[in-house]
mmCIF file of C-alpha atoms and ligand atoms in Angstrom:
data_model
loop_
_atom_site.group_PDB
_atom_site.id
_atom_site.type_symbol
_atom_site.label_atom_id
_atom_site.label_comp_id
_atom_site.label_asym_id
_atom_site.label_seq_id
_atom_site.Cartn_x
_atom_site.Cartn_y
_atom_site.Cartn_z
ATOM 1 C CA UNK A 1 -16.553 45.257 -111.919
ATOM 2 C CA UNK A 2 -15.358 48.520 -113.750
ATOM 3 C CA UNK A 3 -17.304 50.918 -115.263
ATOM 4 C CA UNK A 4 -14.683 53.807 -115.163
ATOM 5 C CA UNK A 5 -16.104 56.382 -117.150
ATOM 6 C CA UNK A 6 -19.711 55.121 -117.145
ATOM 7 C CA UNK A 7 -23.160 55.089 -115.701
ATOM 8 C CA UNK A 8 -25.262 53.178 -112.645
ATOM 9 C CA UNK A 9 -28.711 52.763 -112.121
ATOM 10 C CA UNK A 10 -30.757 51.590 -109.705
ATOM 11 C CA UNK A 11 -33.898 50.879 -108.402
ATOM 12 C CA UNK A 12 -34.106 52.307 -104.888
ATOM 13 C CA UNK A 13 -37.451 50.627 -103.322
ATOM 14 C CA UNK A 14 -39.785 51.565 -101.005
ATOM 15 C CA UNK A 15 -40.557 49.737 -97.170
ATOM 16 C CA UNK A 16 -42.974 48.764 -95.305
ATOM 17 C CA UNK A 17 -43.517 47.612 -91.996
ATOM 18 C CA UNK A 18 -45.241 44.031 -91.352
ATOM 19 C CA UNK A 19 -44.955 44.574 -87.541
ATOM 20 C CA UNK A 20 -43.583 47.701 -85.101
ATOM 21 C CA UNK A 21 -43.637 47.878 -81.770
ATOM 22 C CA UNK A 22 -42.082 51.132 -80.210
ATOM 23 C CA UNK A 23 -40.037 50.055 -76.744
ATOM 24 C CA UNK A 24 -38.449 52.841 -74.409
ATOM 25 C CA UNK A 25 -36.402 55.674 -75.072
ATOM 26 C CA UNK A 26 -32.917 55.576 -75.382
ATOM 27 C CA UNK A 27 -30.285 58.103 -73.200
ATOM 28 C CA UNK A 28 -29.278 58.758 -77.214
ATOM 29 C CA UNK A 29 -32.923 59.965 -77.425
ATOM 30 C CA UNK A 30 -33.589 57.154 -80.134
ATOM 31 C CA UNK A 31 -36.285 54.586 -79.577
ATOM 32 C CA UNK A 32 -35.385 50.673 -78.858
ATOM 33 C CA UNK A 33 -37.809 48.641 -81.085
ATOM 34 C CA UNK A 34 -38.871 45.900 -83.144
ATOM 35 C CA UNK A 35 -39.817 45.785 -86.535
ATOM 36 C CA UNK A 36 -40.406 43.612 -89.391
ATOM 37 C CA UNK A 37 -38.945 44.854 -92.516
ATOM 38 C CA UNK A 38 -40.592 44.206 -96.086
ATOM 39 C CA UNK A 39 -39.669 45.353 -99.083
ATOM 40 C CA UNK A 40 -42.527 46.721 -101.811
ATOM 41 C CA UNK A 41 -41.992 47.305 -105.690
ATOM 42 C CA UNK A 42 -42.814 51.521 -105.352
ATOM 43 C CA UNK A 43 -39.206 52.839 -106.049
ATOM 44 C CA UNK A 44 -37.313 55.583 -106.704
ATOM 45 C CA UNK A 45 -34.953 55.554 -109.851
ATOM 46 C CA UNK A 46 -31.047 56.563 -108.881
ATOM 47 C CA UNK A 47 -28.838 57.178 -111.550
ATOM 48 C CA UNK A 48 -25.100 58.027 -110.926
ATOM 49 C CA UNK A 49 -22.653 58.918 -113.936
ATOM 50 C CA UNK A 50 -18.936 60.152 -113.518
ATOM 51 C CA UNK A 51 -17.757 63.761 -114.693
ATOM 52 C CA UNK A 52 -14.866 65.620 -115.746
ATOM 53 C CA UNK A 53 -16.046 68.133 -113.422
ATOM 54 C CA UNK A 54 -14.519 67.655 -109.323
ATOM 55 C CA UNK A 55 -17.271 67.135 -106.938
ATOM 56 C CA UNK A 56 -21.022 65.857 -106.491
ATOM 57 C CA UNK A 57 -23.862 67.712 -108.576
ATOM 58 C CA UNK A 58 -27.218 65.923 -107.572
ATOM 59 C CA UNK A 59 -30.528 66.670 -109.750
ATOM 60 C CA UNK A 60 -33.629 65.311 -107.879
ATOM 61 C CA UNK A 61 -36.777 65.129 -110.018
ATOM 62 C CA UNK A 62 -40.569 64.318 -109.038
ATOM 63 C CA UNK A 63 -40.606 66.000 -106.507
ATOM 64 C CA UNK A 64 -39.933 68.876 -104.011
ATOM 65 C CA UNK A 65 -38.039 67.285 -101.480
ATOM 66 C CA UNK A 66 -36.136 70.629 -99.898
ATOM 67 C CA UNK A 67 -32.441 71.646 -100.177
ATOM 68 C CA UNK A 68 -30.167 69.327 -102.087
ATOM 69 C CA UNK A 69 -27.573 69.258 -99.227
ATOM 70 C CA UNK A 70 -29.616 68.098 -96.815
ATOM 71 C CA UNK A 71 -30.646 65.559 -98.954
ATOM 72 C CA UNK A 72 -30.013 61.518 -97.981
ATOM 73 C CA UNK A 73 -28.714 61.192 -101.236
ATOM 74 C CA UNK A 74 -26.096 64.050 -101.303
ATOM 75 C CA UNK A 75 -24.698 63.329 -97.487
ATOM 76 C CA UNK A 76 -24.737 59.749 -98.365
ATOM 77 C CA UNK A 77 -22.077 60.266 -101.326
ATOM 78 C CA UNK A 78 -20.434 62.765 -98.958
ATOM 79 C CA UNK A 79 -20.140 60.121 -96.611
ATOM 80 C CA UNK A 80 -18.626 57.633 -98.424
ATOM 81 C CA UNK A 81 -15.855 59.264 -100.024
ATOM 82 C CA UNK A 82 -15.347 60.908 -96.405
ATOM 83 C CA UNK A 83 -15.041 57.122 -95.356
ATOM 84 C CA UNK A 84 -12.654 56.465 -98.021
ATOM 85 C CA UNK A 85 -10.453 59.388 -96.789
ATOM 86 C CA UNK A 86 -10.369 61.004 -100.184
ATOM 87 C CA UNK A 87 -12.165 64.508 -101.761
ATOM 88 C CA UNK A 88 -15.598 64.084 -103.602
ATOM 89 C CA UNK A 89 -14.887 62.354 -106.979
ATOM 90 C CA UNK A 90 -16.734 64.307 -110.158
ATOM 91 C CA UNK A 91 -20.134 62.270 -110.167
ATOM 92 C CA UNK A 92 -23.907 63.576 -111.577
ATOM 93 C CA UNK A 93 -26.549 61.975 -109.127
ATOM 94 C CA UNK A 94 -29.524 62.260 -110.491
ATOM 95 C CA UNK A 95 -32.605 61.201 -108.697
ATOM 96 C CA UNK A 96 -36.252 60.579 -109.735
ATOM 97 C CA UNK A 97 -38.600 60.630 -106.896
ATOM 98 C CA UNK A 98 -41.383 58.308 -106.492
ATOM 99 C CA UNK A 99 -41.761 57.708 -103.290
ATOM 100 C CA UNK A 100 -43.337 60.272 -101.206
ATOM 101 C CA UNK A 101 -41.860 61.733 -98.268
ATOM 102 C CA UNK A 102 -43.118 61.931 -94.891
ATOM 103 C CA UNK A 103 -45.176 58.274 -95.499
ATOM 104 C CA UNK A 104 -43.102 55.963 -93.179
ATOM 105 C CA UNK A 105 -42.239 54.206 -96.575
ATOM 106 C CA UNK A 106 -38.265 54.281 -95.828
ATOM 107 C CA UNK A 107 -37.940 56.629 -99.335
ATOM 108 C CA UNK A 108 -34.884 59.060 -98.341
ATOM 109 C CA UNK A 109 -33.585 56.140 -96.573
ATOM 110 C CA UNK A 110 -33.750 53.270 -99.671
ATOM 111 C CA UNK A 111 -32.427 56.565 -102.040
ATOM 112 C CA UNK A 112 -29.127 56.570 -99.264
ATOM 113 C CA UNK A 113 -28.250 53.244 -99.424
ATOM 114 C CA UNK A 114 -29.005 53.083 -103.439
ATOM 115 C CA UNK A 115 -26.636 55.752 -103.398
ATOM 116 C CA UNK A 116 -23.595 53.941 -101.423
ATOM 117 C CA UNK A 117 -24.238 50.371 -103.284
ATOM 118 C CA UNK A 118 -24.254 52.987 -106.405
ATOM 119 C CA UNK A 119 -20.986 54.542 -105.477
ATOM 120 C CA UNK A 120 -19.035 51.381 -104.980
ATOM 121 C CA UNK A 121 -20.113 50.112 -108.070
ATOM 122 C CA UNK A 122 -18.847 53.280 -110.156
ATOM 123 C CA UNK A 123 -15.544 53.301 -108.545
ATOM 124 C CA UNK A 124 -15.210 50.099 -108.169
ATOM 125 C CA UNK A 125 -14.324 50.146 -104.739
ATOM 126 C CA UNK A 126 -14.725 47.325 -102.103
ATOM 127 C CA UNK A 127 -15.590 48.622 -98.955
ATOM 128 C CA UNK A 128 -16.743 45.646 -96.755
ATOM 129 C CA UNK A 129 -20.848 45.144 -95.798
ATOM 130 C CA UNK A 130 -19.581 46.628 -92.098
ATOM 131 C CA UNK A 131 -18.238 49.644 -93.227
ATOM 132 C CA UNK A 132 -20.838 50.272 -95.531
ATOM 133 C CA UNK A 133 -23.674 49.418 -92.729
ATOM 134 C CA UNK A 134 -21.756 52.017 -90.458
ATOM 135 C CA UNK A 135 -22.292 54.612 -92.860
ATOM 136 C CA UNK A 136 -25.528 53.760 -93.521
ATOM 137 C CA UNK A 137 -26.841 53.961 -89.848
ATOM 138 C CA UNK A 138 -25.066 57.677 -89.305
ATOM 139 C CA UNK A 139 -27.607 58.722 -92.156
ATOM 140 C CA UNK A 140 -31.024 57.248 -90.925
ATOM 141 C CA UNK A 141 -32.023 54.135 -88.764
ATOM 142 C CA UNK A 142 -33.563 52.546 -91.657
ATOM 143 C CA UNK A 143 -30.957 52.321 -93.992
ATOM 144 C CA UNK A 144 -29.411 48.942 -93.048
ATOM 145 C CA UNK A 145 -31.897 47.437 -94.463
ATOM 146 C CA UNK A 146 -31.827 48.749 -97.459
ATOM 147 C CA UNK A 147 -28.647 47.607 -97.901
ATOM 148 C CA UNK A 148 -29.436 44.053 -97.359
ATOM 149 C CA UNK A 149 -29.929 41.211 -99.782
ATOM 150 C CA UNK A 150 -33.607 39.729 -98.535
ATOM 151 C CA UNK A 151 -36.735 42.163 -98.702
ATOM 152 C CA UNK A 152 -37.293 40.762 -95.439
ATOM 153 C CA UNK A 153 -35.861 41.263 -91.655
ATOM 154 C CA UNK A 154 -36.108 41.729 -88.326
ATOM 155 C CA UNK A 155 -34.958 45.006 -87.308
ATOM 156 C CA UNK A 156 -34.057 45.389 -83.301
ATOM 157 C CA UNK A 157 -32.230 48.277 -81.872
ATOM 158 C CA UNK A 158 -33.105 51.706 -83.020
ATOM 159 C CA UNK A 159 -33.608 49.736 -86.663
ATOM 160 C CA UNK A 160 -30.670 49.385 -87.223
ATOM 161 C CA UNK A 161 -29.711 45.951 -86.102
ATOM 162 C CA UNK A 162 -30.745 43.491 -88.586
ATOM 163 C CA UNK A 163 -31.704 39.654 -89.118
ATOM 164 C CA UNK A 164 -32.418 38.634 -92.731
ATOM 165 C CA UNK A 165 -35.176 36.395 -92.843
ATOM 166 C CA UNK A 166 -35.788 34.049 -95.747
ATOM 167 C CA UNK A 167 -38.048 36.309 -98.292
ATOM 168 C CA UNK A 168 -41.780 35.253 -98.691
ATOM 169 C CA UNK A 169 -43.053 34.378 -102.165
ATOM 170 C CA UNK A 170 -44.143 38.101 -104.124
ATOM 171 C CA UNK A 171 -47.834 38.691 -102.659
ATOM 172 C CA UNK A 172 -50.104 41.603 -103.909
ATOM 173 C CA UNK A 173 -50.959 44.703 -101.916
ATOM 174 C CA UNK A 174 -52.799 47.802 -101.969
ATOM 175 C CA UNK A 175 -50.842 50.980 -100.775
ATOM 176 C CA UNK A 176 -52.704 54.076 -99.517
ATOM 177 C CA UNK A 177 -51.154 57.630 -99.988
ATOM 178 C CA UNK A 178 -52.529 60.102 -98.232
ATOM 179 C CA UNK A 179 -51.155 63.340 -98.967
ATOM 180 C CA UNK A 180 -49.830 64.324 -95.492
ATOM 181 C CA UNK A 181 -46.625 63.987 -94.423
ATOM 182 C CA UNK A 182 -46.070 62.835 -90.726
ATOM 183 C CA UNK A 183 -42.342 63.300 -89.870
ATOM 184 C CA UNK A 184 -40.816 61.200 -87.428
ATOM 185 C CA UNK A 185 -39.396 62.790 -84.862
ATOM 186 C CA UNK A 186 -42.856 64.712 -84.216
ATOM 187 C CA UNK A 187 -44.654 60.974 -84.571
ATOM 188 C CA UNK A 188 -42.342 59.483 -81.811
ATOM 189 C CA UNK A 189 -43.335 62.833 -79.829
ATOM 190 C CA UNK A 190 -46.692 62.310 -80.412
ATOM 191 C CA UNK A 191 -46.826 58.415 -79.202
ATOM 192 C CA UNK A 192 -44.621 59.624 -75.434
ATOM 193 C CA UNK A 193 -47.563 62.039 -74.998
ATOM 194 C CA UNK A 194 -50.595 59.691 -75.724
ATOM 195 C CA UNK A 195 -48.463 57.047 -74.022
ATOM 196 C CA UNK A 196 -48.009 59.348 -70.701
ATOM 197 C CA UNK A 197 -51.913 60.616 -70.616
ATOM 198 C CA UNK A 198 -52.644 56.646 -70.176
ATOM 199 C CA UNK A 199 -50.655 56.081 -67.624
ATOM 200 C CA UNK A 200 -48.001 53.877 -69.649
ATOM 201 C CA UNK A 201 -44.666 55.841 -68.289
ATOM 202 C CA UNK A 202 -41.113 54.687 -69.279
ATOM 203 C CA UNK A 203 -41.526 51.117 -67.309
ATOM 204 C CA UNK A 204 -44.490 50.000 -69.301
ATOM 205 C CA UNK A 205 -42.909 51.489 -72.540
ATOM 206 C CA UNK A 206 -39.835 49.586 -71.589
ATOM 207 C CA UNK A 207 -41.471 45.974 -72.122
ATOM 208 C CA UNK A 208 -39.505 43.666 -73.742
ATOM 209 C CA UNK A 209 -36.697 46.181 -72.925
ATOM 210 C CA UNK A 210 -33.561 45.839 -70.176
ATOM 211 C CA UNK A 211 -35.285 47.404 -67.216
ATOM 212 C CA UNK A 212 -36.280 43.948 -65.564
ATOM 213 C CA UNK A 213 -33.374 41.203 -64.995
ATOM 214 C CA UNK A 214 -35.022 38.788 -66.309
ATOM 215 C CA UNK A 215 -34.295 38.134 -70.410
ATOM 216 C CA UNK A 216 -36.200 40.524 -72.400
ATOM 217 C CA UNK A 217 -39.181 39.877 -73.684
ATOM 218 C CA UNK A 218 -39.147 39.815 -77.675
ATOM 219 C CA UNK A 219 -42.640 41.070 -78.886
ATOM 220 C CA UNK A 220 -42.144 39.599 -82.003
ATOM 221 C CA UNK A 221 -41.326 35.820 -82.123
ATOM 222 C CA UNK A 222 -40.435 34.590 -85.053
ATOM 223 C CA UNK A 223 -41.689 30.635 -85.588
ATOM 224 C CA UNK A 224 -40.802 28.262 -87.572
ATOM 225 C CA UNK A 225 -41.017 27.820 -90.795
ATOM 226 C CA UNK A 226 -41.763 32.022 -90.750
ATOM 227 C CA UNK A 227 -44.228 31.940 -93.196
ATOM 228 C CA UNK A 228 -46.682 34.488 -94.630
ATOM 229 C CA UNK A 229 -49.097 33.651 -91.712
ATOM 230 C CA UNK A 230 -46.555 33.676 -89.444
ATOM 231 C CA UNK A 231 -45.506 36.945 -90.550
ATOM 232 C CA UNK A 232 -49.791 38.421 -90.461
ATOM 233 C CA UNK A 233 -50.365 36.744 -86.841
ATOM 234 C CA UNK A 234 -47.866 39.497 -85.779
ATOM 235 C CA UNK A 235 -49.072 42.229 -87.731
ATOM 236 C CA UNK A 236 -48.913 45.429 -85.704
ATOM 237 C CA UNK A 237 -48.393 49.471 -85.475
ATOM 238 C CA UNK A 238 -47.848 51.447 -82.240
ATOM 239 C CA UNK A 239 -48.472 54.328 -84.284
ATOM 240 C CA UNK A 240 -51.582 53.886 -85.772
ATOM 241 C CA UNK A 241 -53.807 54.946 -83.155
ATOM 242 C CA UNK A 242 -51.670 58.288 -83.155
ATOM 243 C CA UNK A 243 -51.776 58.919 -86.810
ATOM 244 C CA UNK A 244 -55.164 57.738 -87.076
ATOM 245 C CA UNK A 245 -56.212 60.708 -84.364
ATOM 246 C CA UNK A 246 -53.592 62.896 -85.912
ATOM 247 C CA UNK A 247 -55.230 62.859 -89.532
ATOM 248 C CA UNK A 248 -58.537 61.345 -90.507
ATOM 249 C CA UNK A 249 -57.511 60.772 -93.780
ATOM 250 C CA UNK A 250 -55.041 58.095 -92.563
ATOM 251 C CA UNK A 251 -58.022 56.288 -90.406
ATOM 252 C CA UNK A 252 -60.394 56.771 -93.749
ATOM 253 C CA UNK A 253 -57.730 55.205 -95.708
ATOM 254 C CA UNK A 254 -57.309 51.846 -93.746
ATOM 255 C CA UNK A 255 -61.036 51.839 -92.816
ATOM 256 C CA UNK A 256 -61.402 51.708 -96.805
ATOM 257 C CA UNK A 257 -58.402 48.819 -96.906
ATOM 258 C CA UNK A 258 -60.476 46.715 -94.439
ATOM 259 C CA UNK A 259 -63.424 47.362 -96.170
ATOM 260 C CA UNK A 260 -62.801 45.623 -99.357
ATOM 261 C CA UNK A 261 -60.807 42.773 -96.727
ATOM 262 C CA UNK A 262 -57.457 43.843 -97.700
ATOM 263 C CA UNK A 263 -55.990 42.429 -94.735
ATOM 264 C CA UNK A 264 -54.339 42.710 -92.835
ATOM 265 C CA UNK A 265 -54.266 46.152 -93.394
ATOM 266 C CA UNK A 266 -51.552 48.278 -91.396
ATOM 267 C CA UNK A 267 -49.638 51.765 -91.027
ATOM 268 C CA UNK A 268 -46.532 51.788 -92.376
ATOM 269 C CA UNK A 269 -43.665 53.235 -90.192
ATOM 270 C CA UNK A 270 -44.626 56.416 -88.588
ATOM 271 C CA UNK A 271 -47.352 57.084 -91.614
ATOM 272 C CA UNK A 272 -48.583 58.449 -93.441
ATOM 273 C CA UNK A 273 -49.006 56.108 -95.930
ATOM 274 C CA UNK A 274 -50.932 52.402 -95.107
ATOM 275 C CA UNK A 275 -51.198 49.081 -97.009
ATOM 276 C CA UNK A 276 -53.325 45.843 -97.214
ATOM 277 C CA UNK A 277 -52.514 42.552 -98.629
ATOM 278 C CA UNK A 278 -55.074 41.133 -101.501
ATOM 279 C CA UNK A 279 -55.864 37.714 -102.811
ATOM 280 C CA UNK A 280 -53.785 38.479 -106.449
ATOM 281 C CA UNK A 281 -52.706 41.358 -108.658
ATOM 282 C CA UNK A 282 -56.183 41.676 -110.269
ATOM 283 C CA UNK A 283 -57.899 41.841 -106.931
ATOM 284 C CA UNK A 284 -55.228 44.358 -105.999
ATOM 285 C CA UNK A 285 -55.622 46.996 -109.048
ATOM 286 C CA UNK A 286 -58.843 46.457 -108.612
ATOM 287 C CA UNK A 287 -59.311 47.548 -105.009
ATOM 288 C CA UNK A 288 -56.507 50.547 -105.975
ATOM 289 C CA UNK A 289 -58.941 52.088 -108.285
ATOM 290 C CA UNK A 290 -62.087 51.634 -106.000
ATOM 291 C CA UNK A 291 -60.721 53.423 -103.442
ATOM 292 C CA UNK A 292 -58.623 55.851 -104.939
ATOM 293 C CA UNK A 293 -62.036 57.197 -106.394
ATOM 294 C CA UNK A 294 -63.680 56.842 -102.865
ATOM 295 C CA UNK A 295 -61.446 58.144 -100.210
ATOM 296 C CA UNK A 296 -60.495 61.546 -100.437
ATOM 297 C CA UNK A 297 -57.259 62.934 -100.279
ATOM 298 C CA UNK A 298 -55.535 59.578 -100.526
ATOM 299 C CA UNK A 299 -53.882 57.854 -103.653
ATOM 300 C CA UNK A 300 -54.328 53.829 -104.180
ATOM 301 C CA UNK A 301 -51.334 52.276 -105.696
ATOM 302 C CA UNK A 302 -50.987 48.472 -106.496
ATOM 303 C CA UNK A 303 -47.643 47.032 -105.913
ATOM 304 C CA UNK A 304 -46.104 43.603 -104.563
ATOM 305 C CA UNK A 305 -43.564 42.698 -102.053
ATOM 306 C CA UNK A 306 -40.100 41.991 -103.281
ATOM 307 C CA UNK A 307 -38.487 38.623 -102.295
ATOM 308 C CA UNK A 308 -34.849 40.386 -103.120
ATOM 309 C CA UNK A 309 -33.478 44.175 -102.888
ATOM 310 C CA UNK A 310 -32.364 45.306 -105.598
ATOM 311 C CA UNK A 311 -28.274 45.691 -106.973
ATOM 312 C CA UNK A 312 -26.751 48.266 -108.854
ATOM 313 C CA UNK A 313 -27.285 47.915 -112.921
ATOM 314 C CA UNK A 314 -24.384 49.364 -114.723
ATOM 315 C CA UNK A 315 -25.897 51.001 -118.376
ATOM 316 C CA UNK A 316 -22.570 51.534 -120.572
ATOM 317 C CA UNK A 317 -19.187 51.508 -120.074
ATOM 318 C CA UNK A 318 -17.117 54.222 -121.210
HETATM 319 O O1 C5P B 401 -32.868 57.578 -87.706
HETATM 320 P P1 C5P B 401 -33.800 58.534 -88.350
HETATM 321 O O2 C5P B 401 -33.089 59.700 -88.996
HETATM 322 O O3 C5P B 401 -34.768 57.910 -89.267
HETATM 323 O O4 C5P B 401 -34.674 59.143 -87.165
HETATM 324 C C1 C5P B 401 -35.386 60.338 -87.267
HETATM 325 C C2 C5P B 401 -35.893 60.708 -85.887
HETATM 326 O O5 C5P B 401 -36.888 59.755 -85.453
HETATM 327 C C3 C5P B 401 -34.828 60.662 -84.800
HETATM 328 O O6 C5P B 401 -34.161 61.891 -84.701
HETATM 329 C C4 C5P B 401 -35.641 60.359 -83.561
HETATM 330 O O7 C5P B 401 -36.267 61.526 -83.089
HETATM 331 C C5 C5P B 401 -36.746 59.455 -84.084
HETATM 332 N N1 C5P B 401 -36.429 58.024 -83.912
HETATM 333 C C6 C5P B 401 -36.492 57.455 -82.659
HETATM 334 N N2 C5P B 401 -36.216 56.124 -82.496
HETATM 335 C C7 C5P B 401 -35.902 55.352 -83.575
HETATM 336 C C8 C5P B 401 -35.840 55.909 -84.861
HETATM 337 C C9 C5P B 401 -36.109 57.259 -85.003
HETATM 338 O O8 C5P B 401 -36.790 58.139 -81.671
HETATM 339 N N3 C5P B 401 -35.665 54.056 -83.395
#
């Protein structure tokens, strides 16, 4: 595949989590847990071009999403020519922001990987899934999966280590935005706390973890066939009693979800955005608009789950 001289795009989409259960804390300070991974049609929009011009220029539109350095985007193209031992190569990455940040929807971390699949798709390079699953886990736990092939996995670890699960047929949902941003190193702080005023120190934490010899416990068992139900009998957020407490607009939000029985209704990821599954599309614009003119502070979005991430689509040649 060459495109010397031209253009990618992609479609960088948006997570959420069917399931997460938050085990104990790492010596590396990370959290062991388990998750189940689903990709959702919201999605940023990547598109990388080659210049004349030596180096990485990276335009982000939509939104304000802070320095461009610190960007996922920018260290993620950093990263990879770093890994392939060579200086930046002259490429415009321009990114148009969707996703919000700060909603546990996996944005900066989708926008990453887009960027790496991106990358080796400009230069034509071939660096193998490892290498590029190495890089992406330096950047954010969530990337791996993003740089998957099925919209749905089981992620172990710190969410990093990844099973690809056969995808579920497309299914409607209703996502809730509320415009709050709950980072998530302050979300995992503020889970220890509640956790230690009830009493539930490291051991309890640790369930399912490596502090008993006996085989650890795995929260989420996956049955066979894994199926759609299979998938909702687990559904699941250690966080959402947090967030919920944290900011009432979160609780009104999924008490809105459940309302109109778009279920099951969940956090995603740390928050701050939520989602509930509906009957069909219809049902699902439907209950968007409802709520979005009933709940304040929140935007309704209707969307669908992806069976497939999405690949790099290269726009000319030069
Ligand atoms: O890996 P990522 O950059 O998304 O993590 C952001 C922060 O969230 C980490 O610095 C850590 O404080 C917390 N975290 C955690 N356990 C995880 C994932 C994230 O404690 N499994």
């Amino acid at each position: 595949m060459s495109v010397a001289g031209g253009a990618v795009h992609l479609r960088a989409p948006a997570k959420i989590n069917l399931a997460l259960r938050i085990l104990g804390r790492r010596a590396d300070g990370y959290h062991e847990l388990e998750t189940l991974f689903q990709a959702v049609g919201l999605h940023d929009v990547l598109r990388l071009e080659r210049t004349d011009a030596p180096g990485l220029e990276l335009v982000v539109e939509g939104a304000d999403v802070g320095p461009v350095h610190e960007n996922l985007v920018w260290r993620a193209a950093q990263a990879f020519f770093a890994e392939l031992g060579q200086p930046a190569q002259g490429v415009l990455l321009h990114l148009e922001k969707r996703i919000p940040a700060g909603a546990g929807l996996g944005g900066g971390s989708s926008d990453a990987a887009a960027t790496l699949r991106g990358l080796q798709a400009l230069f034509s390079t071939e660096l193998p899934h490892p290498r590029l699953h190495a890089i992406g886990a330096a950047l954010g736990s969530d990337v791996p999966f993003f740089l998957g092939s099925s919209g749905l996995a089981l992620g172990t670890g710190r969410g990093e280590v990844l099973k690809e699960l056969e995808p579920h047929e497309p299914r409607a949902l209703v996502l809730g935005l509320p415009q709050v941003a709950c980072g998530t190193a302050a979300m995992y702080g503020a889970l220890a706390r509640r956790r230690a005023e009830q009493g539930q120190g490291s051991a309890a934490a640790m369930q399912g973890g490596s502090s008993s010899a006996a085989q650890p416990r795995t929260l989420l068992p996956l049955t066979h066939p894994f199926d759609r139900a299979a998938a909702d009998a687990l559904a699941c957020n250690d966080f959402e009693p947090v967030a919920m407490e944290l900011h009432p607009s979160i609780a009104q939000a999924l008490n809105g979800l459940r309302e109109e029985h778009a279920v099951p209704a969940l956090l995603s990821g740390s928050g701050s955005a939520v989602f509930g599954f509906a009957p069909t599309a219809a049902d699902a614009e439907r209950i968007a608009t409802r709520l979005s003119a009933q709940v304040a502070d929140v935007d309704f979005v209707a969307t669908t789950t992806l069976a497939r991430l999405p690949g790099p689509d290269i726009t000319f040649r030069g």
